mmCIF file of C-alpha atoms in Angstrom:
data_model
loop_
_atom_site.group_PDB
_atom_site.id
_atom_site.type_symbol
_atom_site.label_atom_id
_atom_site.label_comp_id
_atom_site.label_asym_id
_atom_site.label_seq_id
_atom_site.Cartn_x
_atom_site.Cartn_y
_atom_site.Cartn_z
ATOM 1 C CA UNK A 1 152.836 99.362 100.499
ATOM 2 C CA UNK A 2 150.048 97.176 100.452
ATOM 3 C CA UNK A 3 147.580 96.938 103.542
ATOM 4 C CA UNK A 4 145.413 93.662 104.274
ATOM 5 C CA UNK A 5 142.925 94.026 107.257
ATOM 6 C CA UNK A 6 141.115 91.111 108.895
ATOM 7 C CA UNK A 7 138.240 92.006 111.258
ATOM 8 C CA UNK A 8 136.921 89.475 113.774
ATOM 9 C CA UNK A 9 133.754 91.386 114.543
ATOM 10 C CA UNK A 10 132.440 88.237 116.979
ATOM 11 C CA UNK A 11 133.772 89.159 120.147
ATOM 12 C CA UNK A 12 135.015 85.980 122.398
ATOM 13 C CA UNK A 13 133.468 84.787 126.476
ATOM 14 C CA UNK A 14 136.516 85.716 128.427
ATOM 15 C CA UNK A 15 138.362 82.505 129.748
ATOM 16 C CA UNK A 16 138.771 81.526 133.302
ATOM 17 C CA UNK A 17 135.590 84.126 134.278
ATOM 18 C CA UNK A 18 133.069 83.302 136.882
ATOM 19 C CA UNK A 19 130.433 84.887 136.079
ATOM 20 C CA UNK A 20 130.667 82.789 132.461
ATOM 21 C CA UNK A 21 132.396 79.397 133.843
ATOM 22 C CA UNK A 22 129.901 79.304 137.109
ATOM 23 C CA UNK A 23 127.291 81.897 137.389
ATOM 24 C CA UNK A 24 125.697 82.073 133.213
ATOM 25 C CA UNK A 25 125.382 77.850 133.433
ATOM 26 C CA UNK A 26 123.562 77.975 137.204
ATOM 27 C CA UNK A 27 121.543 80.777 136.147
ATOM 28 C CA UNK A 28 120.557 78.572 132.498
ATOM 29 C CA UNK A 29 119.513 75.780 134.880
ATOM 30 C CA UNK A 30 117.597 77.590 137.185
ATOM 31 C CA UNK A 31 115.680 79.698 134.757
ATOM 32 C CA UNK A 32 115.177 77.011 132.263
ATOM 33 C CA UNK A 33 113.712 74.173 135.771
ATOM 34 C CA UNK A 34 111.159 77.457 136.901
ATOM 35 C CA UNK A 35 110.061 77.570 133.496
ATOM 36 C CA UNK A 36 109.164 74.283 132.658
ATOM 37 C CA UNK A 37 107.603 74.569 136.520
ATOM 38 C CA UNK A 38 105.472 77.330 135.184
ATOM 39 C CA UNK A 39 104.913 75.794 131.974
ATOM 40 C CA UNK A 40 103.499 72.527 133.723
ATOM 41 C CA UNK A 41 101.610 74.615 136.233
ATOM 42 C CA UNK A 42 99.623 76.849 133.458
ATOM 43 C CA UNK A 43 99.094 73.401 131.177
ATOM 44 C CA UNK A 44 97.550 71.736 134.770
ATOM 45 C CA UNK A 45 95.591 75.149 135.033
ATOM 46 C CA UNK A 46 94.331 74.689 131.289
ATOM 47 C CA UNK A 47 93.580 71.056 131.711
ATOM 48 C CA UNK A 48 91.873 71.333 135.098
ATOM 49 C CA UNK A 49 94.080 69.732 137.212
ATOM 50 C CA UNK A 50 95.089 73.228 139.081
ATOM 51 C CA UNK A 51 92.095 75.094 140.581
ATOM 52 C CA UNK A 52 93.979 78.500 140.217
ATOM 53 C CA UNK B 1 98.938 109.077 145.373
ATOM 54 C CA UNK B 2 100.544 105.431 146.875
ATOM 55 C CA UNK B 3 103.736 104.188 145.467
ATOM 56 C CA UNK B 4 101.674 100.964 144.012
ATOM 57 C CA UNK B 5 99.453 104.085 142.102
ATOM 58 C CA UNK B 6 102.690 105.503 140.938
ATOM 59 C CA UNK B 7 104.765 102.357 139.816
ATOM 60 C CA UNK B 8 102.519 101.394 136.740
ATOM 61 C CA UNK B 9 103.046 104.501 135.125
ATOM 62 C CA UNK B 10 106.784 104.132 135.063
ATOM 63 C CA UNK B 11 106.717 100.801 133.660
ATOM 64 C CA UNK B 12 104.401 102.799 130.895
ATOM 65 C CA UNK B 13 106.593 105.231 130.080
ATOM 66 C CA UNK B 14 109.325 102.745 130.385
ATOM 67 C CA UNK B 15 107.803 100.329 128.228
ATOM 68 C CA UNK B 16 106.745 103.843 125.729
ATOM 69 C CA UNK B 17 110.107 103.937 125.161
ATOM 70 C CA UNK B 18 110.982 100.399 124.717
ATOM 71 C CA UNK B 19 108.656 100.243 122.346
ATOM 72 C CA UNK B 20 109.569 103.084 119.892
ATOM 73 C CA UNK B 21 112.944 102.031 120.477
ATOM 74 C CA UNK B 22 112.062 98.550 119.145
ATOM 75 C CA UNK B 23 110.246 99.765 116.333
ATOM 76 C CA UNK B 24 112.725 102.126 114.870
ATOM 77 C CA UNK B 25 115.084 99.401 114.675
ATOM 78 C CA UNK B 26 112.289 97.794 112.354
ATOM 79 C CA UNK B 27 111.653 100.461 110.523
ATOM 80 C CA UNK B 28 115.779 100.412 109.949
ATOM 81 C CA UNK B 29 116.478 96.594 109.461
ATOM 82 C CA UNK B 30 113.138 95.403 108.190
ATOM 83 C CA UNK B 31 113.285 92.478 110.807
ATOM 84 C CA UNK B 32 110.106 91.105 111.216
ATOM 85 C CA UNK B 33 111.462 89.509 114.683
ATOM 86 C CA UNK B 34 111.584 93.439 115.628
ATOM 87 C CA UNK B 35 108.051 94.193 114.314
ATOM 88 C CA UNK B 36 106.430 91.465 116.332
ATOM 89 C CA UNK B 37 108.424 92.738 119.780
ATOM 90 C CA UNK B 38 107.116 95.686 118.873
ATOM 91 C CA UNK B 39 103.624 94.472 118.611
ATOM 92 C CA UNK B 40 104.131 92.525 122.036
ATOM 93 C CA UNK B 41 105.812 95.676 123.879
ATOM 94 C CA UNK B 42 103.077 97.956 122.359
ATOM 95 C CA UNK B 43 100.612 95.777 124.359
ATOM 96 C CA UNK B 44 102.843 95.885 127.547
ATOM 97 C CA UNK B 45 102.631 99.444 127.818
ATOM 98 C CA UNK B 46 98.920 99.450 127.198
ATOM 99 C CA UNK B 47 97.960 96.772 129.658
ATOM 100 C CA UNK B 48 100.801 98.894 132.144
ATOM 101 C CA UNK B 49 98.805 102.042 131.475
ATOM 102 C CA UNK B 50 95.436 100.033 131.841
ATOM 103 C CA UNK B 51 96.699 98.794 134.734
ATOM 104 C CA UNK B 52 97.286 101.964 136.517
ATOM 105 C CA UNK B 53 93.833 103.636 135.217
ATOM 106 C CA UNK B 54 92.190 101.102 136.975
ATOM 107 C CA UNK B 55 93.861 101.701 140.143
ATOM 108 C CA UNK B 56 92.199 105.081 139.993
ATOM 109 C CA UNK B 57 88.925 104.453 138.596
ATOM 110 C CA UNK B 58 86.461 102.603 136.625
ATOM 111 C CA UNK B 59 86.251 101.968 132.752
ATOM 112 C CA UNK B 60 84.823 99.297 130.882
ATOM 113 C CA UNK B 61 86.698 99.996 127.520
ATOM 114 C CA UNK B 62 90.368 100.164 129.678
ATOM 115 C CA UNK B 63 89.485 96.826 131.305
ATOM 116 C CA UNK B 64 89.202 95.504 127.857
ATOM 117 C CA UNK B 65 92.498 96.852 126.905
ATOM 118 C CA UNK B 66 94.004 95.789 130.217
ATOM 119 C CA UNK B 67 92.437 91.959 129.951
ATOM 120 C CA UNK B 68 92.908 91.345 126.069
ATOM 121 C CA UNK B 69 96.864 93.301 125.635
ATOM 122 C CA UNK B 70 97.810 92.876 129.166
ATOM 123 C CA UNK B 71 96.018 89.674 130.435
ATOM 124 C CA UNK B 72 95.680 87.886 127.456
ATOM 125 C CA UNK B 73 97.895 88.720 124.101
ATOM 126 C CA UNK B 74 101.224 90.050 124.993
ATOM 127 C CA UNK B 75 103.592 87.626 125.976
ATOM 128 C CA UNK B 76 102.734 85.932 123.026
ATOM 129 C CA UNK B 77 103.601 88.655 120.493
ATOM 130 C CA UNK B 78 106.698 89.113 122.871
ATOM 131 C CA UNK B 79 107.356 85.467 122.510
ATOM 132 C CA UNK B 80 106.740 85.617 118.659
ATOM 133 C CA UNK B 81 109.322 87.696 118.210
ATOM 134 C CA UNK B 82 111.893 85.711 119.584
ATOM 135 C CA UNK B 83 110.617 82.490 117.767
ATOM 136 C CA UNK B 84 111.152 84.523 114.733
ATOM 137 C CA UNK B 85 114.721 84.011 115.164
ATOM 138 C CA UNK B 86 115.007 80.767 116.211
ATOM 139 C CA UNK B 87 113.002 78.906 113.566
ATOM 140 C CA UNK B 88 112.428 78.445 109.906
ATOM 141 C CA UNK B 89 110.546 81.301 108.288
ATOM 142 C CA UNK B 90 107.620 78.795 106.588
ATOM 143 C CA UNK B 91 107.282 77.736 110.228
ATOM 144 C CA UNK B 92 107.031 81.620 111.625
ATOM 145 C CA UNK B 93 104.356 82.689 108.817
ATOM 146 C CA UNK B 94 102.013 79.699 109.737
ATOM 147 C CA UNK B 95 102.557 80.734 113.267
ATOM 148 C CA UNK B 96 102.308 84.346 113.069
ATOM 149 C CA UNK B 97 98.768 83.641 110.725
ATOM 150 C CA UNK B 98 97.378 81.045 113.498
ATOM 151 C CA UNK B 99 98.223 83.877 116.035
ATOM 152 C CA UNK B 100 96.748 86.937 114.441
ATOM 153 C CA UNK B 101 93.649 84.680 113.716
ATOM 154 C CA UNK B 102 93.374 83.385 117.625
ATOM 155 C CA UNK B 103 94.200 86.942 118.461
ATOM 156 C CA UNK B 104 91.320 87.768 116.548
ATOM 157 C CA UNK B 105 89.051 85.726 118.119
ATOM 158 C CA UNK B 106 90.156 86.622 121.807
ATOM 159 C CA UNK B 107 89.177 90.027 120.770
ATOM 160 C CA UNK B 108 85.684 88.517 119.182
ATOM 161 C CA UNK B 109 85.223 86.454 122.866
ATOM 162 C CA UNK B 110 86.126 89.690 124.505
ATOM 163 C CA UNK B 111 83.791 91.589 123.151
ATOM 164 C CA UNK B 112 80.946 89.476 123.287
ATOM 165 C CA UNK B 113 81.840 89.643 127.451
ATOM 166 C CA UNK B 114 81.415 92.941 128.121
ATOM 167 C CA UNK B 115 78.207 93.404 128.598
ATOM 168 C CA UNK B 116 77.625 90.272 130.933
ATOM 169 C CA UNK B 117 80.872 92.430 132.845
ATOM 170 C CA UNK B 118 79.738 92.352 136.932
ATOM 171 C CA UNK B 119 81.140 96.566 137.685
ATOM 172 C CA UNK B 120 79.070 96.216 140.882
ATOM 173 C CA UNK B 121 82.341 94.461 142.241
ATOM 174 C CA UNK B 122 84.924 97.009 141.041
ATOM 175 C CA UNK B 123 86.618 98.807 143.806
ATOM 176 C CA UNK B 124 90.336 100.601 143.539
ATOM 177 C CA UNK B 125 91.416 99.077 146.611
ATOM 178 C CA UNK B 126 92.778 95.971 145.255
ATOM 179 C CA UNK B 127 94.841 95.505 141.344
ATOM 180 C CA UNK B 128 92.302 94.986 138.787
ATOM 181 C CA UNK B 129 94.277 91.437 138.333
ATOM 182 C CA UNK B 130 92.961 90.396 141.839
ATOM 183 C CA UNK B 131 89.502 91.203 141.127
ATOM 184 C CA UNK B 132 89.105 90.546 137.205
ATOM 185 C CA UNK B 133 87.664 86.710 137.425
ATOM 186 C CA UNK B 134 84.534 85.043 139.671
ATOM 187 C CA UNK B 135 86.069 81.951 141.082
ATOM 188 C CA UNK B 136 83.959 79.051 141.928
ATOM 189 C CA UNK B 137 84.677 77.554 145.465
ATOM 190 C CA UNK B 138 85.342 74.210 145.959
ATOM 191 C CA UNK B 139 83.418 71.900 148.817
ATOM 192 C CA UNK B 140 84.809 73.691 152.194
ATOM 193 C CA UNK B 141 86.758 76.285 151.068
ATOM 194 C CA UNK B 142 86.155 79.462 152.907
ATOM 195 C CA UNK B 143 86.300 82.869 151.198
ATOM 196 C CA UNK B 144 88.519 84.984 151.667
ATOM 197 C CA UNK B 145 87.709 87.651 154.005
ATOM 198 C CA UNK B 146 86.093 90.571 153.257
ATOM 199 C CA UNK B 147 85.497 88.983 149.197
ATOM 200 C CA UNK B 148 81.364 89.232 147.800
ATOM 201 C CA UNK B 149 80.309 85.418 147.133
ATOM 202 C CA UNK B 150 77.491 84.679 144.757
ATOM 203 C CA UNK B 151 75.948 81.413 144.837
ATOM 204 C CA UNK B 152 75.323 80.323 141.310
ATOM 205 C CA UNK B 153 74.378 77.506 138.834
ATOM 206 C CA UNK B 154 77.711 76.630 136.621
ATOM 207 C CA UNK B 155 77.815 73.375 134.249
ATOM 208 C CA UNK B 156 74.663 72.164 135.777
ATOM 209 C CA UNK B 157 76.045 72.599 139.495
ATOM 210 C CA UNK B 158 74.762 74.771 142.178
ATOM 211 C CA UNK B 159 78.253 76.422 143.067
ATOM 212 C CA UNK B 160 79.507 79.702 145.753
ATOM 213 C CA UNK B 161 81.965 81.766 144.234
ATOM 214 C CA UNK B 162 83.727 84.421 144.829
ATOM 215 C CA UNK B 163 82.668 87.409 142.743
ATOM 216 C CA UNK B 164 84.741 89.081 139.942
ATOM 217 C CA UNK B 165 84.319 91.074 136.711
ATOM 218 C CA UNK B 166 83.844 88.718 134.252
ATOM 219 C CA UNK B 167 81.511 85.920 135.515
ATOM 220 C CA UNK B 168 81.936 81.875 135.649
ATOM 221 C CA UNK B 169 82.979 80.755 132.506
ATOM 222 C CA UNK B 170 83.371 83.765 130.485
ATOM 223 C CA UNK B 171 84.994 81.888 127.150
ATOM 224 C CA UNK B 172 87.430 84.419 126.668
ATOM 225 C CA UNK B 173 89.124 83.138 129.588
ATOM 226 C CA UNK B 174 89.540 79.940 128.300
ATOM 227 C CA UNK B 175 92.124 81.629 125.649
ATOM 228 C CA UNK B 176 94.576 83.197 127.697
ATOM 229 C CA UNK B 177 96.689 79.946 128.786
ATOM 230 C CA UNK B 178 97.035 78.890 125.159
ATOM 231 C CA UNK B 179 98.537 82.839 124.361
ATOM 232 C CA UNK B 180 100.217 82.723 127.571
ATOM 233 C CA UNK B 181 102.237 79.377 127.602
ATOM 234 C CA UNK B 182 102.833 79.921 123.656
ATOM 235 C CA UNK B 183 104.637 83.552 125.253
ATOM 236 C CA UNK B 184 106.496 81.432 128.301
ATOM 237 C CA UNK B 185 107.582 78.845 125.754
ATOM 238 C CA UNK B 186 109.224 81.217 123.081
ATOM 239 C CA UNK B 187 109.708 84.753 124.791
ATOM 240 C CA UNK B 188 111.874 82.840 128.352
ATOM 241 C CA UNK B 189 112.389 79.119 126.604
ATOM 242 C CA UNK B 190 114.141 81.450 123.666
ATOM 243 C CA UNK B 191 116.032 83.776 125.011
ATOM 244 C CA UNK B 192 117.369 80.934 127.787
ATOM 245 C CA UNK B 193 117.928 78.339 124.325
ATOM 246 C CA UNK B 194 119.850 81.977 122.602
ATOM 247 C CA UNK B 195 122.189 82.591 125.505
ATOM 248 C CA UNK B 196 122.760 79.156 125.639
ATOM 249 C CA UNK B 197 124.081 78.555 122.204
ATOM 250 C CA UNK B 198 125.911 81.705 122.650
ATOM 251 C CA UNK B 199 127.954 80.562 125.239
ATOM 252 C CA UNK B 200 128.317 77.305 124.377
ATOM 253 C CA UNK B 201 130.123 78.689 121.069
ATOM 254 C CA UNK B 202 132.474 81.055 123.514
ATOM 255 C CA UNK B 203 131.083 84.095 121.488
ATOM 256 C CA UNK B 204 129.121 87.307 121.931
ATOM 257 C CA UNK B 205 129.298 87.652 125.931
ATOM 258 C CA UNK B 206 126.818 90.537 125.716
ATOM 259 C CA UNK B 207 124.279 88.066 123.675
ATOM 260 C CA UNK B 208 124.220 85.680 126.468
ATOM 261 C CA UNK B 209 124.112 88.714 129.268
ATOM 262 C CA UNK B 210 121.220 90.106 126.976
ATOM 263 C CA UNK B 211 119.254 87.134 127.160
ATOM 264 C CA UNK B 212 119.269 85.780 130.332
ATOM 265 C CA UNK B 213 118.228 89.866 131.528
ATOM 266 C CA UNK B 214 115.486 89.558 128.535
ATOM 267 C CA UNK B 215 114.436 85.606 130.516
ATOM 268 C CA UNK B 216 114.328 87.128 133.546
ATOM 269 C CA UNK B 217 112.487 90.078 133.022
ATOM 270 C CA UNK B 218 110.065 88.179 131.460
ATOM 271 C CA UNK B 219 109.917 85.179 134.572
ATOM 272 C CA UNK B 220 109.438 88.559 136.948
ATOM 273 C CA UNK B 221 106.335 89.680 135.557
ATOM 274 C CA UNK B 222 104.943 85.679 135.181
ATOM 275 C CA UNK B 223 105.733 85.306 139.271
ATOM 276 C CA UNK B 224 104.462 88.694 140.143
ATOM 277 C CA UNK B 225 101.163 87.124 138.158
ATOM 278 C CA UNK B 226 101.615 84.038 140.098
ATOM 279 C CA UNK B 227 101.900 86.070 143.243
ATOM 280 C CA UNK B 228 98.681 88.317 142.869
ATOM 281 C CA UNK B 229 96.587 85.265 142.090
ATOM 282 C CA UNK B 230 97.617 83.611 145.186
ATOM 283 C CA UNK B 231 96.837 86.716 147.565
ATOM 284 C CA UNK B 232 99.967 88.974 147.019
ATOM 285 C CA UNK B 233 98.710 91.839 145.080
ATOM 286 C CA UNK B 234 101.098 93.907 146.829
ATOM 287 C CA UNK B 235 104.244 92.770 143.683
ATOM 288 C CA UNK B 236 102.363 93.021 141.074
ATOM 289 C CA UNK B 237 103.263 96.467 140.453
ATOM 290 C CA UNK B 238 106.877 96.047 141.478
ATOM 291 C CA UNK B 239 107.275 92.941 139.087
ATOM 292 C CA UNK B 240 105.928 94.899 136.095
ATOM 293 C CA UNK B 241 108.312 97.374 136.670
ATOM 294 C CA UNK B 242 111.269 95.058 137.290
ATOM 295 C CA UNK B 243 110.061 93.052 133.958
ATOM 296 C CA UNK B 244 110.137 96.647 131.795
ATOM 297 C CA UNK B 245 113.725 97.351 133.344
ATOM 298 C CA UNK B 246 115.218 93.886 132.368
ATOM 299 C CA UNK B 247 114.122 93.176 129.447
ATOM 300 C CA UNK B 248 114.566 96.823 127.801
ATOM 301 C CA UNK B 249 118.361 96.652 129.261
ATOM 302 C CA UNK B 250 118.424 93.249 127.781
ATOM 303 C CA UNK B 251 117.447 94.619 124.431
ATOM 304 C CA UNK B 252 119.611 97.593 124.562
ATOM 305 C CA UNK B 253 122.421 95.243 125.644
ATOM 306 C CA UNK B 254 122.110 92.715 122.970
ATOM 307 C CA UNK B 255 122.262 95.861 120.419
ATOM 308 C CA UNK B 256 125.089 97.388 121.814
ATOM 309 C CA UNK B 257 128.320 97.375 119.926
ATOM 310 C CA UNK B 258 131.023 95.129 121.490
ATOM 311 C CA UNK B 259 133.856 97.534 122.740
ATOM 312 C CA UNK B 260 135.924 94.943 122.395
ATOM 313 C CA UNK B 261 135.720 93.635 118.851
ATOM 314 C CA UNK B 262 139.364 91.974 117.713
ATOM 315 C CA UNK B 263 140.313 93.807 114.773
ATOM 316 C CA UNK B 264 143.824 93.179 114.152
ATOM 317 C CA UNK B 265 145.269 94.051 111.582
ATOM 318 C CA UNK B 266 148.637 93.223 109.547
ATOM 319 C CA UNK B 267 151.161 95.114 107.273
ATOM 320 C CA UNK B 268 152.384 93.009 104.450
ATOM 321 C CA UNK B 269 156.016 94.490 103.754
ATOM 322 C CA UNK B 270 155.807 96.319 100.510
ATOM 323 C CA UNK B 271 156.289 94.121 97.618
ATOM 324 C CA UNK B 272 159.409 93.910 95.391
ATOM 325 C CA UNK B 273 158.328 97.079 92.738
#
């Protein structure tokens, strides 16, 4: 008897979650907006613009 | 001992232990990605353990540590390693040669401060971070109370300033934003583009967990930064140690084995022998 084994080692985002559907995108956003803030504040520090 | 004495040497031994963690999975896979976290958490702990000296007392060879790994170098490595994912390897060796050259010369810069270093101003009532730079005044702006002013001569102006360790435009100063956004860009920009792709392809729920834990630890410590320069020593301490907890849980997490892997598996009737 012959055995043939097929292994899906990439596990999947569970459907219909909302911590993946709502919460993962909102947090994305957020943390990608405060870090271009931050970016742009330490570039206006660099530049001069900021007095920090 | 105070709880803000106390706190940095957690995030040391925390960060300890991040960091041999991170480098025995180098020694294992041979991922340079893993070699330059290692680098960057290395620097952590010893700007953490800086840190936390100087809360106790003076030393002009741990403020060097503390200003050059902690201040100056470390997101960047951090950062480094993430880029070293993300990006052609051509493009990672010219990167990784520019930044062990500029880290280089931060050191050089660094060095070449510490004797002009003002200790009369040291005390351990305040983080070393809230006391580390003289800050020039602008036209009408008070001090802030109980800080020593100097009035001095800077770029050809008579200026007031508020007093710190390393005086008025110390060079080495002029470094840190380049290390620093460099670090921002790859370390949070990375691990927020990583999660993304992740769940965009519907795959690896603990890689996009891992990541955003890994972006947020990192965003902690930058506020906490943020915070103490703008008055609010009191987080610093807290947001170093909430930075060490994310982002080791977010490396652990994106090592972890999924529990859930789909293995399935099917029996082929026996054949016709």
């Amino acid at each position: 008897m012959s055995r043939q084994t097929h292994t899906d080692n990439k596990s999947r985002i569970p459907k219909n979650s909302l911590l993946f559907e709502k919460i993962v995108p909102a947090l994305l956003i957020l943390m990608g907006v405060v870090t271009l803030g931050l970016m742009v504040f330490a570039a206006g520090v660099l530049l001069g613009f900021v007095h920090f | 001992m105070s709880i803000n004495q106390i706190l940095p040497f957690i995030s040391t031994a925390i960060m300890l232990g991040f960091t041999v963690y991170v480098f025995q999975r180098y020694v294992v896979r041979r991922n340079l990605a893993f070699l330059y976290w290692g680098i960057g958490l290395a620097m952590f702990g010893a700007g953490s353990f800086a840190e936390a000296y100087l809360a106790l007392a003076w030393n002009k060879w741990v403020f060097l540590v503390w200003y050059l790994f902690g201040a100056a170098l470390n997101a960047a490595w951090l950062g480094h390693g993430t880029l070293n994912l993300l990006v052609k390897k051509s493009w990672v060796h010219v990167v990784t040669l520019v930044l062990v050259v500029g880290s280089l010369f931060a050191t050089y810069l660094m060095l070449q401060a510490m004797p002009k270093l003002d200790t009369a101003v040291f005390t351990t009532d305040k983080p070393i971070s809230e006391q580390y730079g003289t800050k020039a005044l602008d036209d009408g702006e008070a001090a802030p109370a109980g800080a020593q002013t100097i009035t001095t001569t800077y770029r050809g102006e008579e200026v007031t300033a508020v007093r710190g360790l390393l005086p008025l435009g110390t060079t080495v100063r002029l470094t840190t934003p380049f290390f620093n956004i460099y670090g921002l860009f790859t370390l949070v920009g990375g691990a927020i583009w990583s999660a993304y792709l992740f769940w965009r392809k519907r795959i690896m729920p603990n890689r996009v967990i891992a990541n955003i834990l890994i972006a947020a630890g990192a965003l902690a410590i930058g506020f906490a930064s943020t915070l103490t320069r703008l008055g609010y020593g009191q987080y610093l301490y807290f947001g170093e140690l909430l930075s060490a907890v994310l982002m080791f849980i977010g490396f652990r997490y994106a090592a972890r084995p999924q529990p859930d892997e789909a293995v399935t598996q099917e029996t082929i009737p026996a054949s016709a022998d």
